[in-house]
mmCIF file with all atom_site columns, C-alpha atoms in Angstrom:
data_model
loop_
_atom_site.group_PDB
_atom_site.id
_atom_site.type_symbol
_atom_site.label_atom_id
_atom_site.label_alt_id
_atom_site.label_comp_id
_atom_site.label_asym_id
_atom_site.label_entity_id
_atom_site.label_seq_id
_atom_site.pdbx_PDB_ins_code
_atom_site.Cartn_x
_atom_site.Cartn_y
_atom_site.Cartn_z
_atom_site.occupancy
_atom_site.B_iso_or_equiv
_atom_site.pdbx_formal_charge
_atom_site.auth_seq_id
_atom_site.auth_comp_id
_atom_site.auth_asym_id
_atom_site.auth_atom_id
_atom_site.pdbx_PDB_model_num
ATOM 1  C CA . MET A 1 1  ? 105.092 109.925 171.451 1.00 61.00 ? 103 MET A CA 1
ATOM 2  C CA . ASP A 1 2  ? 102.872 106.878 171.279 1.00 77.00 ? 104 ASP A CA 1
ATOM 3  C CA . ILE A 1 3  ? 102.600 104.410 168.414 1.00 77.00 ? 105 ILE A CA 1
ATOM 4  C CA . HIS A 1 4  ? 99.344  105.926 167.171 1.00 76.00 ? 106 HIS A CA 1
ATOM 5  C CA . ASN A 1 5  ? 100.900 109.378 166.731 1.00 80.00 ? 107 ASN A CA 1
ATOM 6  C CA . LEU A 1 6  ? 104.006 107.874 165.141 1.00 73.00 ? 108 LEU A CA 1
ATOM 7  C CA . SER A 1 7  ? 101.979 105.882 162.609 1.00 78.00 ? 109 SER A CA 1
ATOM 8  C CA . GLU A 1 8  ? 99.889  108.980 161.864 1.00 80.00 ? 110 GLU A CA 1
ATOM 9  C CA . VAL A 1 9  ? 103.043 111.061 161.192 1.00 77.00 ? 111 VAL A CA 1
ATOM 10 C CA . ILE A 1 10 ? 104.449 108.354 158.924 1.00 76.00 ? 112 ILE A CA 1
ATOM 11 C CA . ALA A 1 11 ? 101.130 108.035 157.073 1.00 77.00 ? 113 ALA A CA 1
ATOM 12 C CA . ASN A 1 12 ? 100.647 111.789 156.679 1.00 79.00 ? 114 ASN A CA 1
ATOM 13 C CA . GLN A 1 13 ? 104.207 112.752 155.770 1.00 81.00 ? 115 GLN A CA 1
ATOM 14 C CA . GLY A 1 14 ? 106.040 109.586 154.799 1.00 80.00 ? 116 GLY A CA 1
ATOM 15 C CA . PHE A 1 15 ? 103.600 108.417 152.151 1.00 82.00 ? 117 PHE A CA 1
ATOM 16 C CA . PRO A 1 16 ? 103.616 111.676 150.129 1.00 83.00 ? 118 PRO A CA 1
ATOM 17 C CA . ILE A 1 17 ? 107.421 111.778 150.334 1.00 84.00 ? 119 ILE A CA 1
ATOM 18 C CA . ALA A 1 18 ? 107.738 108.157 149.197 1.00 83.00 ? 120 ALA A CA 1
ATOM 19 C CA . LEU A 1 19 ? 105.213 108.742 146.406 1.00 86.00 ? 121 LEU A CA 1
ATOM 20 C CA . SER A 1 20 ? 107.089 111.866 145.287 1.00 88.00 ? 122 SER A CA 1
ATOM 21 C CA . ILE A 1 21 ? 110.390 109.972 145.164 1.00 87.00 ? 123 ILE A CA 1
ATOM 22 C CA . LEU A 1 22 ? 108.774 107.172 143.148 1.00 89.00 ? 124 LEU A CA 1
ATOM 23 C CA . LEU A 1 23 ? 107.296 109.638 140.679 1.00 93.00 ? 125 LEU A CA 1
ATOM 24 C CA . ILE A 1 24 ? 110.607 111.488 140.320 1.00 93.00 ? 126 ILE A CA 1
ATOM 25 C CA . PHE A 1 25 ? 112.388 108.229 139.424 1.00 91.00 ? 127 PHE A CA 1
ATOM 26 C CA . ARG A 1 26 ? 109.674 107.283 136.916 1.00 93.00 ? 128 ARG A CA 1
ATOM 27 C CA . ILE A 1 27 ? 109.746 110.731 135.301 1.00 95.00 ? 129 ILE A CA 1
ATOM 28 C CA . ASP A 1 28 ? 113.544 110.628 135.159 1.00 95.00 ? 130 ASP A CA 1
ATOM 29 C CA . ARG A 1 29 ? 113.492 107.263 133.376 1.00 94.00 ? 131 ARG A CA 1
ATOM 30 C CA . PHE A 1 30 ? 110.824 108.554 130.979 1.00 94.00 ? 132 PHE A CA 1
ATOM 31 C CA . MET A 1 31 ? 112.902 111.670 130.228 1.00 95.00 ? 133 MET A CA 1
ATOM 32 C CA . GLN A 1 32 ? 115.970 109.510 129.540 1.00 96.00 ? 134 GLN A CA 1
ATOM 33 C CA . GLU A 1 33 ? 113.948 107.465 127.038 1.00 96.00 ? 135 GLU A CA 1
ATOM 34 C CA . ILE A 1 34 ? 112.763 110.670 125.339 1.00 96.00 ? 136 ILE A CA 1
ATOM 35 C CA . VAL A 1 35 ? 116.338 111.962 125.070 1.00 96.00 ? 137 VAL A CA 1
ATOM 36 C CA . LEU A 1 36 ? 117.524 108.667 123.559 1.00 96.00 ? 138 LEU A CA 1
ATOM 37 C CA . ALA A 1 37 ? 114.653 108.711 121.052 1.00 96.00 ? 139 ALA A CA 1
ATOM 38 C CA . GLN A 1 38 ? 115.499 112.306 120.095 1.00 96.00 ? 140 GLN A CA 1
ATOM 39 C CA . LYS A 1 39 ? 119.169 111.456 119.584 1.00 96.00 ? 141 LYS A CA 1
ATOM 40 C CA . GLU A 1 40 ? 118.220 108.508 117.374 1.00 96.00 ? 142 GLU A CA 1
ATOM 41 C CA . GLY A 1 41 ? 115.832 110.720 115.403 1.00 94.00 ? 143 GLY A CA 1
ATOM 42 C CA . TYR A 1 42 ? 118.520 113.364 114.908 1.00 94.00 ? 144 TYR A CA 1
ATOM 43 C CA . ARG A 1 43 ? 120.971 110.683 113.765 1.00 94.00 ? 145 ARG A CA 1
ATOM 44 C CA . GLN A 1 44 ? 118.480 109.351 111.213 1.00 94.00 ? 146 GLN A CA 1
ATOM 45 C CA . VAL A 1 45 ? 117.747 112.849 109.915 1.00 93.00 ? 147 VAL A CA 1
ATOM 46 C CA . LEU A 1 46 ? 121.479 113.533 109.596 1.00 93.00 ? 148 LEU A CA 1
ATOM 47 C CA . ASP A 1 47 ? 122.058 110.238 107.752 1.00 92.00 ? 149 ASP A CA 1
ATOM 48 C CA . ASN A 1 48 ? 119.163 110.939 105.370 1.00 91.00 ? 150 ASN A CA 1
ATOM 49 C CA . THR A 1 49 ? 120.387 114.487 104.804 1.00 93.00 ? 151 THR A CA 1
ATOM 50 C CA . LYS A 1 50 ? 123.860 113.190 103.932 1.00 92.00 ? 152 LYS A CA 1
ATOM 51 C CA . GLU A 1 51 ? 122.340 110.675 101.510 1.00 92.00 ? 153 GLU A CA 1
ATOM 52 C CA . ILE A 1 52 ? 120.244 113.396 99.853  1.00 92.00 ? 154 ILE A CA 1
ATOM 53 C CA . HIS A 1 53 ? 123.296 115.658 99.608  1.00 93.00 ? 155 HIS A CA 1
ATOM 54 C CA . ASN A 1 54 ? 125.358 112.881 98.002  1.00 92.00 ? 156 ASN A CA 1
ATOM 55 C CA . THR A 1 55 ? 122.554 112.117 95.535  1.00 92.00 ? 157 THR A CA 1
ATOM 56 C CA . ILE A 1 56 ? 122.206 115.780 94.553  1.00 93.00 ? 158 ILE A CA 1
ATOM 57 C CA . THR A 1 57 ? 125.977 116.111 94.184  1.00 92.00 ? 159 THR A CA 1
ATOM 58 C CA . THR A 1 58 ? 126.089 113.035 91.947  1.00 93.00 ? 160 THR A CA 1
ATOM 59 C CA . LEU A 1 59 ? 123.198 114.305 89.828  1.00 92.00 ? 161 LEU A CA 1
ATOM 60 C CA . ASN A 1 60 ? 124.856 117.707 89.486  1.00 91.00 ? 162 ASN A CA 1
ATOM 61 C CA . GLN A 1 61 ? 128.098 116.058 88.381  1.00 91.00 ? 163 GLN A CA 1
ATOM 62 C CA . GLN A 1 62 ? 126.257 113.927 85.829  1.00 90.00 ? 164 GLN A CA 1
ATOM 63 C CA . ASN A 1 63 ? 124.385 116.997 84.591  1.00 89.00 ? 165 ASN A CA 1
ATOM 64 C CA . ARG A 1 64 ? 127.642 118.942 84.188  1.00 87.00 ? 166 ARG A CA 1
ATOM 65 C CA . GLU A 1 65 ? 129.202 116.061 82.278  1.00 87.00 ? 167 GLU A CA 1
ATOM 66 C CA . TYR A 1 66 ? 126.147 115.756 80.018  1.00 85.00 ? 168 TYR A CA 1
ATOM 67 C CA . CYS A 1 67 ? 126.032 119.512 79.362  1.00 85.00 ? 169 CYS A CA 1
ATOM 68 C CA . SER A 1 68 ? 129.750 119.557 78.656  1.00 85.00 ? 170 SER A CA 1
ATOM 69 C CA . LEU A 1 69 ? 129.367 116.704 76.183  1.00 82.00 ? 171 LEU A CA 1
ATOM 70 C CA . ARG A 1 70 ? 126.387 118.372 74.485  1.00 83.00 ? 172 ARG A CA 1
ATOM 71 C CA . PHE A 1 71 ? 128.254 121.697 74.338  1.00 83.00 ? 173 PHE A CA 1
ATOM 72 C CA . THR A 1 72 ? 131.209 119.987 72.661  1.00 84.00 ? 174 THR A CA 1
ATOM 73 C CA . GLU A 1 73 ? 128.884 118.339 70.140  1.00 83.00 ? 175 GLU A CA 1
ATOM 74 C CA . VAL A 1 74 ? 127.140 121.644 69.402  1.00 81.00 ? 176 VAL A CA 1
ATOM 75 C CA . GLN A 1 75 ? 130.512 123.370 69.005  1.00 81.00 ? 177 GLN A CA 1
ATOM 76 C CA . LYS A 1 76 ? 131.601 120.735 66.498  1.00 80.00 ? 178 LYS A CA 1
ATOM 77 C CA . GLU A 1 77 ? 128.326 121.055 64.619  1.00 79.00 ? 179 GLU A CA 1
ATOM 78 C CA . LEU A 1 78 ? 128.580 124.857 64.533  1.00 77.00 ? 180 LEU A CA 1
ATOM 79 C CA . SER A 1 79 ? 132.186 124.595 63.422  1.00 77.00 ? 181 SER A CA 1
ATOM 80 C CA . GLY A 1 80 ? 131.085 122.336 60.571  1.00 73.00 ? 182 GLY A CA 1
ATOM 81 C CA . MET A 1 81 ? 128.361 124.795 59.596  1.00 70.00 ? 183 MET A CA 1
ATOM 82 C CA . LYS A 1 82 ? 130.917 127.602 59.605  1.00 63.00 ? 184 LYS A CA 1
ATOM 83 C CA . VAL A 1 83 ? 133.121 125.636 57.246  1.00 58.00 ? 185 VAL A CA 1
ATOM 84 C CA . GLU A 1 84 ? 130.160 124.960 54.940  1.00 59.00 ? 186 GLU A CA 1
ATOM 85 C CA . LEU A 1 85 ? 129.205 128.645 54.979  1.00 59.00 ? 187 LEU A CA 1
ATOM 86 C CA . GLY A 1 86 ? 132.770 129.528 54.127  1.00 59.00 ? 188 GLY A CA 1
ATOM 87 C CA . LYS A 1 87 ? 132.637 127.242 51.073  1.00 60.00 ? 189 LYS A CA 1
ATOM 88 C CA . ILE A 1 88 ? 129.424 128.863 49.832  1.00 58.00 ? 190 ILE A CA 1
ATOM 89 C CA . GLU A 1 89 ? 130.893 132.343 49.746  1.00 54.00 ? 191 GLU A CA 1
#
């Protein structure tokens, strides 16, 4: 095999192989970056979801406390009206 044939084999087969390997490494690095970005996005969504859940839970607790207080006040007022009605009879 002479040098001309050897250089032709390297040019025809070696270059596409080398180019393929280069592209595989670049795609792999790109895919790793995508996976990291996805994980960060999922983490942010989870954190925001937890914050929303905590806010809703707090609001529900405050609402229950307010309703309980109002119910107690209404009960007292109705009890007072009952006493007044009892005096009228």
